[in-house]
Short mmCIF file of N, CA and C in Angstrom, two decimals:
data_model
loop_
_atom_site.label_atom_id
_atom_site.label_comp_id
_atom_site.label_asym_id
_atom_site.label_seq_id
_atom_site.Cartn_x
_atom_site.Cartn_y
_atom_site.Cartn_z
N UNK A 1 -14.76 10.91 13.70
CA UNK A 1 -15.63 9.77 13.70
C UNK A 1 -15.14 8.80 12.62
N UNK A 2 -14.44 7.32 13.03
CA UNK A 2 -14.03 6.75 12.24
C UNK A 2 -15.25 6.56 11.10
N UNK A 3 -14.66 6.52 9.47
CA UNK A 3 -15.53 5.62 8.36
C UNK A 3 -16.33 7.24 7.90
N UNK A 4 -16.20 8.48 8.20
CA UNK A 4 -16.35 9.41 8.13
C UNK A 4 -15.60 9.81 7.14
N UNK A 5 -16.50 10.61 6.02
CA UNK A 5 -15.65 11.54 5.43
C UNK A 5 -15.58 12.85 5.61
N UNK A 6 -14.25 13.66 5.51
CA UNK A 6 -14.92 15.13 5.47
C UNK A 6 -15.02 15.27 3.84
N UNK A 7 -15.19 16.68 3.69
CA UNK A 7 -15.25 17.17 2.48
C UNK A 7 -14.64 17.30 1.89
N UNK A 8 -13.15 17.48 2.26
CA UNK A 8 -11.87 17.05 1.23
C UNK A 8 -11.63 15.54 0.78
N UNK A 9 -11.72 14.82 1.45
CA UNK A 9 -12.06 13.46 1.36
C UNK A 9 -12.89 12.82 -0.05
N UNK A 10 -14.37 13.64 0.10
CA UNK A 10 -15.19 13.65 -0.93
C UNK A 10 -14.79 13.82 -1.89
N UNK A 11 -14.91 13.15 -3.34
CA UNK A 11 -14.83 13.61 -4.64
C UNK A 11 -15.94 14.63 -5.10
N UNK A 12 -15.91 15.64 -5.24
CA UNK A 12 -16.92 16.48 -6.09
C UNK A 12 -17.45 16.01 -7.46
N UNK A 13 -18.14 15.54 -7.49
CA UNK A 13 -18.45 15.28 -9.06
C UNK A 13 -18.14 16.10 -10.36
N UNK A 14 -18.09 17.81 -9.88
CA UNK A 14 -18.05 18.55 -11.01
C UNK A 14 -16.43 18.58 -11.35
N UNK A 15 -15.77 17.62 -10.32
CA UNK A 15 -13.98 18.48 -10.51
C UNK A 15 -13.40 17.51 -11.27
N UNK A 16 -14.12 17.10 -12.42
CA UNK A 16 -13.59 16.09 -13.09
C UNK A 16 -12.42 16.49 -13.65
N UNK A 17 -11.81 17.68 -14.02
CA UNK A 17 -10.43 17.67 -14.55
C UNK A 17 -9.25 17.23 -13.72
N UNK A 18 -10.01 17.45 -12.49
CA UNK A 18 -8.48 17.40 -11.60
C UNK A 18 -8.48 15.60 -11.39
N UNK A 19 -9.27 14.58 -11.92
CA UNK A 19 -9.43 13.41 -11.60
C UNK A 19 -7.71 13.20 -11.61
N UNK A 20 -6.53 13.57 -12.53
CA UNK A 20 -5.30 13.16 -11.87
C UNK A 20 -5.12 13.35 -11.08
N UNK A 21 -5.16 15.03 -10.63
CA UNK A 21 -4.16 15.30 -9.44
C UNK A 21 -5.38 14.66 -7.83
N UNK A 22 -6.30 14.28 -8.21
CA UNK A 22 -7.23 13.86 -7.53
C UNK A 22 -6.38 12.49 -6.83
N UNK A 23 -6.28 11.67 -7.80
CA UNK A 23 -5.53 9.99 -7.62
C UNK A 23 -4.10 10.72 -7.26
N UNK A 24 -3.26 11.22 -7.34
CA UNK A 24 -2.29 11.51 -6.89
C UNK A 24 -2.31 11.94 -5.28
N UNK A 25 -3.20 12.61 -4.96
CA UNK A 25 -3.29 13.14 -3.48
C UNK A 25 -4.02 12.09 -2.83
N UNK A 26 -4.85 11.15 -3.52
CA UNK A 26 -5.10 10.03 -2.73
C UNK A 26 -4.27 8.86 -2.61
N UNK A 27 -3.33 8.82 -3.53
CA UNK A 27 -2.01 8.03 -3.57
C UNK A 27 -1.32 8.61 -2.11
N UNK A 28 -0.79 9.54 -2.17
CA UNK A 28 -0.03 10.62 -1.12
C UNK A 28 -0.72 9.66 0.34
N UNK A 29 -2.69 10.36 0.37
CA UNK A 29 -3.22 9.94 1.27
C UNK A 29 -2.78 8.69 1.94
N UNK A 30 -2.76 7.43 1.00
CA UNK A 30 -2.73 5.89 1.25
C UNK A 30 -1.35 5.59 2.01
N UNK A 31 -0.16 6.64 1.32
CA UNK A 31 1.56 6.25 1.75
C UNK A 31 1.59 6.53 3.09
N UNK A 32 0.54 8.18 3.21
CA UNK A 32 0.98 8.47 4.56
C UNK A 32 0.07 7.36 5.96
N UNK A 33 -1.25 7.38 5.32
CA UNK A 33 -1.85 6.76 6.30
C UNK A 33 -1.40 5.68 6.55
N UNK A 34 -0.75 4.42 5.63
CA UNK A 34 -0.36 3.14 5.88
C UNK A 34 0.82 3.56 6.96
N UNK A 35 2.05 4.42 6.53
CA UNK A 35 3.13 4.86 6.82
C UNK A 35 2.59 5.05 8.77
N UNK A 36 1.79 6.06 8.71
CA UNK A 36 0.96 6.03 10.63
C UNK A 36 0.99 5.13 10.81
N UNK A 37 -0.34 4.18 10.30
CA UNK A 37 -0.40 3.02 10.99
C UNK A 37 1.30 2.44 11.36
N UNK A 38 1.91 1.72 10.87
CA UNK A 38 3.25 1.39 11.22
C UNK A 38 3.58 2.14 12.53
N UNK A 39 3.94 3.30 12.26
CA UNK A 39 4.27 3.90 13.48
C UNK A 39 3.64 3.61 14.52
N UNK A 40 2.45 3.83 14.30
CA UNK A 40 1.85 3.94 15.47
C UNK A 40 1.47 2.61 16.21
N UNK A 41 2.11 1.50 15.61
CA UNK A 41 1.66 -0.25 16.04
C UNK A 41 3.30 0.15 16.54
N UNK A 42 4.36 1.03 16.66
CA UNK A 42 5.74 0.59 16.80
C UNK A 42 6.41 0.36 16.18
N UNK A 43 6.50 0.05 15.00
CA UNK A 43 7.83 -0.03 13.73
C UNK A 43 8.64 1.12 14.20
N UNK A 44 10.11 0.76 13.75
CA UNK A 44 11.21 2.01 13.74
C UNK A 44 11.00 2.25 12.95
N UNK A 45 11.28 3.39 12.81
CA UNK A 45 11.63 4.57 11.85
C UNK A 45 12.35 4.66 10.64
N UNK A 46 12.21 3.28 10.47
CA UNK A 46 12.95 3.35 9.01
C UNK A 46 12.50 2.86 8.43
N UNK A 47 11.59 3.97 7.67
CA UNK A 47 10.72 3.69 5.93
C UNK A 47 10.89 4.50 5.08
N UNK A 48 12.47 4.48 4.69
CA UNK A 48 13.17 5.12 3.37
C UNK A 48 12.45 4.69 1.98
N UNK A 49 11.96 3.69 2.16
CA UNK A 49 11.28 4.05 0.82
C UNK A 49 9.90 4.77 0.53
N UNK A 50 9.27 5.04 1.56
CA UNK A 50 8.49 5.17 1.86
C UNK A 50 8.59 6.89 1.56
N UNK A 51 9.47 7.35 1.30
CA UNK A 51 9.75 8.56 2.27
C UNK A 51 10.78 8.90 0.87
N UNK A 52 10.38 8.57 0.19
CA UNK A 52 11.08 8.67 -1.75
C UNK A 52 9.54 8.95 -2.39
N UNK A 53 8.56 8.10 -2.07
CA UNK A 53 7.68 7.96 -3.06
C UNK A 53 6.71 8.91 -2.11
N UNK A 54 6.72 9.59 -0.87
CA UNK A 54 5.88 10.62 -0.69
C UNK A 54 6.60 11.98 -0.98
N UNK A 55 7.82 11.67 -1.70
CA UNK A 55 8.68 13.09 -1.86
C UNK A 55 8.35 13.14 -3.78
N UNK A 56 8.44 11.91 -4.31
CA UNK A 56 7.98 11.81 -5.76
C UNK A 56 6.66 12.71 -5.99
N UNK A 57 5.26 12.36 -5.11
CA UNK A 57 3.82 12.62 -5.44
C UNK A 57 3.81 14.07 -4.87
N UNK A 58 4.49 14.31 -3.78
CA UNK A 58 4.24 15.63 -3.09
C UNK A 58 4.95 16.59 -4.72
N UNK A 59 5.95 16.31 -4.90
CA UNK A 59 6.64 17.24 -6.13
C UNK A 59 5.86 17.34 -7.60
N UNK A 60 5.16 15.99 -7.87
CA UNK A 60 4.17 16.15 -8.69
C UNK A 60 3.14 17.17 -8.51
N UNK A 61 2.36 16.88 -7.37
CA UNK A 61 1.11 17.52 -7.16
C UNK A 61 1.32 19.14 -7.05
N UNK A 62 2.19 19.46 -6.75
CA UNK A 62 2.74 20.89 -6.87
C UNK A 62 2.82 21.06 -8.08
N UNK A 63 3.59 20.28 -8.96
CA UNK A 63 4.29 20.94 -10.25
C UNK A 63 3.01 20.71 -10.97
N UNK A 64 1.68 20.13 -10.74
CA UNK A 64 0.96 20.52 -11.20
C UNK A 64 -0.30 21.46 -10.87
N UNK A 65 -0.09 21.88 -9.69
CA UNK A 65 -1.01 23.08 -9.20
C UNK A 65 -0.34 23.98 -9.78
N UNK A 66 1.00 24.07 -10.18
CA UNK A 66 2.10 25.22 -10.51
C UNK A 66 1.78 25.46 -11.77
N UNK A 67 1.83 24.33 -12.53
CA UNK A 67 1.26 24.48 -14.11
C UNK A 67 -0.07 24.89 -14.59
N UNK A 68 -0.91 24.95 -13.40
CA UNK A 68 -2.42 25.06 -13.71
C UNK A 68 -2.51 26.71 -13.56
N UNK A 69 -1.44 26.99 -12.69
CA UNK A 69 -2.24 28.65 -12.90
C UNK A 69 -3.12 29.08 -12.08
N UNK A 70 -2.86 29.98 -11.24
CA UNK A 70 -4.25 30.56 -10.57
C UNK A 70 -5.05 31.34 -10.90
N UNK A 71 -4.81 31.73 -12.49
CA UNK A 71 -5.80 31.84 -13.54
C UNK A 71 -7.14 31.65 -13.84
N UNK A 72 -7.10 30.34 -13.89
CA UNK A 72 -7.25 29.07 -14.54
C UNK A 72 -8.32 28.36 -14.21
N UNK A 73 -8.21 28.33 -12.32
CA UNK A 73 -9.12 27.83 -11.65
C UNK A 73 -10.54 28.84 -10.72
N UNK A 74 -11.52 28.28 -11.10
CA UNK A 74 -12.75 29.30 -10.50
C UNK A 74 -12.60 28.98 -8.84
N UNK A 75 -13.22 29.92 -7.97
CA UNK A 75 -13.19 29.89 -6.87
C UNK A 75 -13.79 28.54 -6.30
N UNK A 76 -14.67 27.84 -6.75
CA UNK A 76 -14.90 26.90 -5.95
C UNK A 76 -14.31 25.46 -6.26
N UNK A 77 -13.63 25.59 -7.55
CA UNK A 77 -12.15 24.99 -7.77
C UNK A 77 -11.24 25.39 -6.85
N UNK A 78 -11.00 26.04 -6.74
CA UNK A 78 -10.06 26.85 -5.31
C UNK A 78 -10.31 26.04 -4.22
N UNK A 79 -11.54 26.44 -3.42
CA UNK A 79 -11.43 25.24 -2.34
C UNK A 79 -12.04 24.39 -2.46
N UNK A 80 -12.16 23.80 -3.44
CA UNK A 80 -11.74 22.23 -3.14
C UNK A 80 -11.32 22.19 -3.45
N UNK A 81 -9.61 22.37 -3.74
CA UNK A 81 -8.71 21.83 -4.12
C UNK A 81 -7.47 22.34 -2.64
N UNK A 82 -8.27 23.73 -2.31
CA UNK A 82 -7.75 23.88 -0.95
C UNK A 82 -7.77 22.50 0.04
N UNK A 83 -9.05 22.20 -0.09
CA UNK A 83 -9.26 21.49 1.09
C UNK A 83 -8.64 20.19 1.00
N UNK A 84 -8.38 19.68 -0.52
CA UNK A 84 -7.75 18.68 -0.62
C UNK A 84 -6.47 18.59 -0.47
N UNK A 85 -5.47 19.86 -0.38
CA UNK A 85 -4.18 19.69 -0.23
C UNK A 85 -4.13 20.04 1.46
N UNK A 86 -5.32 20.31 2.10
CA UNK A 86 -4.97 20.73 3.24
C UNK A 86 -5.50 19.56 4.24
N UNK A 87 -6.04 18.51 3.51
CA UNK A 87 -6.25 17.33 3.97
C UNK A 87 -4.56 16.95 4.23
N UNK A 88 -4.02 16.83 3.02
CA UNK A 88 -2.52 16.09 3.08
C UNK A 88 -1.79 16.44 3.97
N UNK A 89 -1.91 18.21 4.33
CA UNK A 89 -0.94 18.85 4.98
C UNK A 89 -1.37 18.41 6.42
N UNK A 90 -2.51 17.91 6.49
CA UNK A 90 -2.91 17.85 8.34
C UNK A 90 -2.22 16.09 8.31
N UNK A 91 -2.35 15.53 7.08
CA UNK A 91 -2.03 13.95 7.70
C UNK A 91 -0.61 14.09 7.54
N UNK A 92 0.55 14.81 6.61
CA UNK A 92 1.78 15.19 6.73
C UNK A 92 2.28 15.94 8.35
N UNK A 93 1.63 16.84 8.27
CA UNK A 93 1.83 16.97 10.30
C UNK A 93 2.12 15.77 11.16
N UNK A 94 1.27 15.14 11.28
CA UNK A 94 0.38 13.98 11.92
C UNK A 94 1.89 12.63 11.62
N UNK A 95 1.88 12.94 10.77
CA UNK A 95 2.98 11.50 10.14
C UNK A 95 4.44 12.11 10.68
N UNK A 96 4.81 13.49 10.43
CA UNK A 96 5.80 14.09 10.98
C UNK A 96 6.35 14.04 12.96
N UNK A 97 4.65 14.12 13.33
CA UNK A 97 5.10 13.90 14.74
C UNK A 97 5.13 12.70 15.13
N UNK A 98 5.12 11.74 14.21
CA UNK A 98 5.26 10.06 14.37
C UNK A 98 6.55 9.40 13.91
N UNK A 99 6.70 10.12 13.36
CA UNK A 99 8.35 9.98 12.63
C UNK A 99 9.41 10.53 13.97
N UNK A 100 8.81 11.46 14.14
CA UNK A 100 9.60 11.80 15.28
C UNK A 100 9.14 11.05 16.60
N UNK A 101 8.79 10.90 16.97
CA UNK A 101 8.92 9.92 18.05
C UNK A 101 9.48 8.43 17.76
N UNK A 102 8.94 8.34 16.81
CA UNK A 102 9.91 7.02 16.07
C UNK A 102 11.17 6.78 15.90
N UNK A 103 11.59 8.25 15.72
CA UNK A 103 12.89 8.37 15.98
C UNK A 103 13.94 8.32 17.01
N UNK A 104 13.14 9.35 17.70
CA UNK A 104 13.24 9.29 19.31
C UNK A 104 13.36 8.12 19.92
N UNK A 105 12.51 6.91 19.76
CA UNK A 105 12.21 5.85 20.25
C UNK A 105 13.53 4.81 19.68
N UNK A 106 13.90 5.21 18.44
CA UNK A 106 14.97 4.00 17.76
C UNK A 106 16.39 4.83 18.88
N UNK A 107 16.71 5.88 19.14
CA UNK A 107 17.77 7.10 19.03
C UNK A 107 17.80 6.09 20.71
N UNK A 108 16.78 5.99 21.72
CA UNK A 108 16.41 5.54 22.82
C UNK A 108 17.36 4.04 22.85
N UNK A 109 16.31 3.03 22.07
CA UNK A 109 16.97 1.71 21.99
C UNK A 109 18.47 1.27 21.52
N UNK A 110 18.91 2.29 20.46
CA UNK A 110 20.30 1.99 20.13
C UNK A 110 21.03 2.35 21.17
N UNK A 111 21.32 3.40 22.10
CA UNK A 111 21.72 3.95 23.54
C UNK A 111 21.68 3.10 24.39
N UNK A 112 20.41 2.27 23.99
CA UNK A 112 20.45 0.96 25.85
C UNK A 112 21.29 0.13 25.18
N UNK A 113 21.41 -0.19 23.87
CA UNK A 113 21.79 -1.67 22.84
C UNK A 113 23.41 -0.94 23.13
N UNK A 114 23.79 0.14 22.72
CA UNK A 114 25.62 0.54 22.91
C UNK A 114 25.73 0.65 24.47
N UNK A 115 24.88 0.61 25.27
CA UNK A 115 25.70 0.68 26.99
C UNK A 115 25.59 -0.57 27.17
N UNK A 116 24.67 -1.30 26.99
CA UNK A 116 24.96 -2.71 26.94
C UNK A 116 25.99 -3.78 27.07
N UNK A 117 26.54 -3.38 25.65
CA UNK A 117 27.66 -3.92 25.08
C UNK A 117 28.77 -2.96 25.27
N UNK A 118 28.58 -1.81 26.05
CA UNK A 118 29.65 -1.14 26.71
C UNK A 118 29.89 -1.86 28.27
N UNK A 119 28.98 -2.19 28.99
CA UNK A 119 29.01 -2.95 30.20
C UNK A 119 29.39 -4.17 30.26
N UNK A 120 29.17 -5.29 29.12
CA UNK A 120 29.76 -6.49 28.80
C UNK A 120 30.91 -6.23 28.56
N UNK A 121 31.35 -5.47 27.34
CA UNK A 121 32.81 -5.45 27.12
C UNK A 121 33.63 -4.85 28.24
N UNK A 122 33.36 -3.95 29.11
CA UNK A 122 33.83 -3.82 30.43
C UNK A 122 34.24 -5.07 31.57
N UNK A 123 33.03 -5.74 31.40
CA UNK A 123 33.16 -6.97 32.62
C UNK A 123 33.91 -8.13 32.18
N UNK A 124 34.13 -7.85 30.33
CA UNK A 124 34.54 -9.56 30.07
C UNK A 124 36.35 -8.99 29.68
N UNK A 125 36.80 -7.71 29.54
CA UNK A 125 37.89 -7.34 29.07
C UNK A 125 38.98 -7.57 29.70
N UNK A 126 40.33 -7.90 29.39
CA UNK A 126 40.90 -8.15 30.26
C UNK A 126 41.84 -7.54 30.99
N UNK A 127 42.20 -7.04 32.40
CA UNK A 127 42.93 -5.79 32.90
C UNK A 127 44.39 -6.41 32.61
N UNK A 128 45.22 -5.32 32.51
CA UNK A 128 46.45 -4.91 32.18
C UNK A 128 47.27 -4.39 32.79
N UNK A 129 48.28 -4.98 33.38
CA UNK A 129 49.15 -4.71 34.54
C UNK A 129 50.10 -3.42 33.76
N UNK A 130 50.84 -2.86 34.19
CA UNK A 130 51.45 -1.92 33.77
C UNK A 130 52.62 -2.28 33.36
N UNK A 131 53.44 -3.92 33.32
CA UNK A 131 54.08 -4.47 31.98
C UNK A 131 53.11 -4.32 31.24
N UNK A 132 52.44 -4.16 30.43
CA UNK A 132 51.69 -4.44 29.50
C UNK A 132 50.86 -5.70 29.31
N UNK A 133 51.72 -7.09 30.27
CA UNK A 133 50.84 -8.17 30.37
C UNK A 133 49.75 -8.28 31.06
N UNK A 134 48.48 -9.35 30.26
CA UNK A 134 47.40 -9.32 31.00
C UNK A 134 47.36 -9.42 32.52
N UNK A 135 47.04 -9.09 33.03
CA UNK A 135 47.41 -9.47 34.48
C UNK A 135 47.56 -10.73 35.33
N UNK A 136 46.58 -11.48 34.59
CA UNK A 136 46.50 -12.75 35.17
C UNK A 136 47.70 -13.61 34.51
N UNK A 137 48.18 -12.81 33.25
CA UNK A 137 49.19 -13.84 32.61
C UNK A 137 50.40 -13.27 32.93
N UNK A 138 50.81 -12.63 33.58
CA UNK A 138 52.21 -11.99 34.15
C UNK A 138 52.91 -12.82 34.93
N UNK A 139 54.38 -13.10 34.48
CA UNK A 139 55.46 -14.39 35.23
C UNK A 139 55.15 -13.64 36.57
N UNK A 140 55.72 -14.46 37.29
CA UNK A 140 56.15 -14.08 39.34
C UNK A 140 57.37 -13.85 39.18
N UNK A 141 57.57 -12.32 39.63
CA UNK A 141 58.68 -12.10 39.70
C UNK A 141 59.76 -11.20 38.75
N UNK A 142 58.49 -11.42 37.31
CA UNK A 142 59.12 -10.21 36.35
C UNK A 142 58.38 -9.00 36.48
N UNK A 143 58.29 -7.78 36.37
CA UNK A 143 58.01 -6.69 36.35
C UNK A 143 58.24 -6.02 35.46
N UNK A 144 59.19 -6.29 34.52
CA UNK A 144 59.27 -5.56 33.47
C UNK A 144 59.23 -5.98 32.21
N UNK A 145 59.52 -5.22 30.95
CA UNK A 145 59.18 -5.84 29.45
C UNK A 145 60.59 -6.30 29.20
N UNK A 146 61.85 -5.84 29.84
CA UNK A 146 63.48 -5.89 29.20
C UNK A 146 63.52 -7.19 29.66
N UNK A 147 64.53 -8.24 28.65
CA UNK A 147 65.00 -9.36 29.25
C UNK A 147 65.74 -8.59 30.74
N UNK A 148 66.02 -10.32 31.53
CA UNK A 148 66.56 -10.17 31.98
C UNK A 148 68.06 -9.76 32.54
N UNK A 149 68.70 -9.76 31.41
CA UNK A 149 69.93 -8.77 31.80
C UNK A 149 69.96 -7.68 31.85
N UNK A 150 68.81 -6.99 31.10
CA UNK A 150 69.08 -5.66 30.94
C UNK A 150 68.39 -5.10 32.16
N UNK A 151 66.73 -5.62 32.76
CA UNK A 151 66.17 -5.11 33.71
C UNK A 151 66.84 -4.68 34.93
#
């Protein structure tokens, strides 16, 4: 239901420590969702930068679940923090099978764009008699490449 939140979505009020890694996974959130949209209006597939700075936040947000320890955190720290990385992982899916068709779709158009210009350069090229001259530009009467004394 669009304008809906779920519960990963939600900020918990009590999870105030994680307020970084909080803005970080909603950073993540914003790259990937803008990143869909694109796709999904048709843009190709090429958002290299795009695709740096969800590899930057994804490596953060780890290296700091990594640093925190599963120690550290009480169970209902646990999920919600489950639910918040498993928010990312469903819109990372989601962006993955859009990338790929995006791809698919560019992999498609460059194929019609090279037969294209494989069919033009076919029709406009010029044939080659077996002197080696163009065909249309071959004397009457010579046949071969040797002057004439030697032919």
């Amino acid at each position: 239901m669009p304008g809906a939140n779920t519960a990963a979505e939600t900020k918990s009020p009590d999870m105030g420590r994680f307020a970084e890694l909080d803005g970080m996974i909603d950073e993540l959130i914003a790259i990937i969702d803008d990143e869909n949209a694109l796709l999904a209006s048709g843009m190709p597939a090429s958002l290299a930068a795009t695709t740096g700075a969800k590899s930057n936040l994804a490596g953060r947000i780890e290296e700091d679940r990594r640093t925190r320890g599963a120690g550290s955190i009480t169970p209902d720290e646990r999920t919600y923090l489950d639910g918040r990385i498993g928010l990312v992982q469903s819109k990372a899916r989601d962006n993955l099978s859009r990338l790929a068709g995006a791809i698919g779709a560019s992999r498609t158009r460059i194929a019609a764009v090279v037969e294209a210009v494989r069919e033009a350069g076919t029709a406009m090229a010029p044939a080659y008699g077996r002197s080696g001259n163009r065909a249309g530009d071959a004397q009457p009467g010579r046949s071969s490449l040797l002057p004439d004394r030697l032919a």
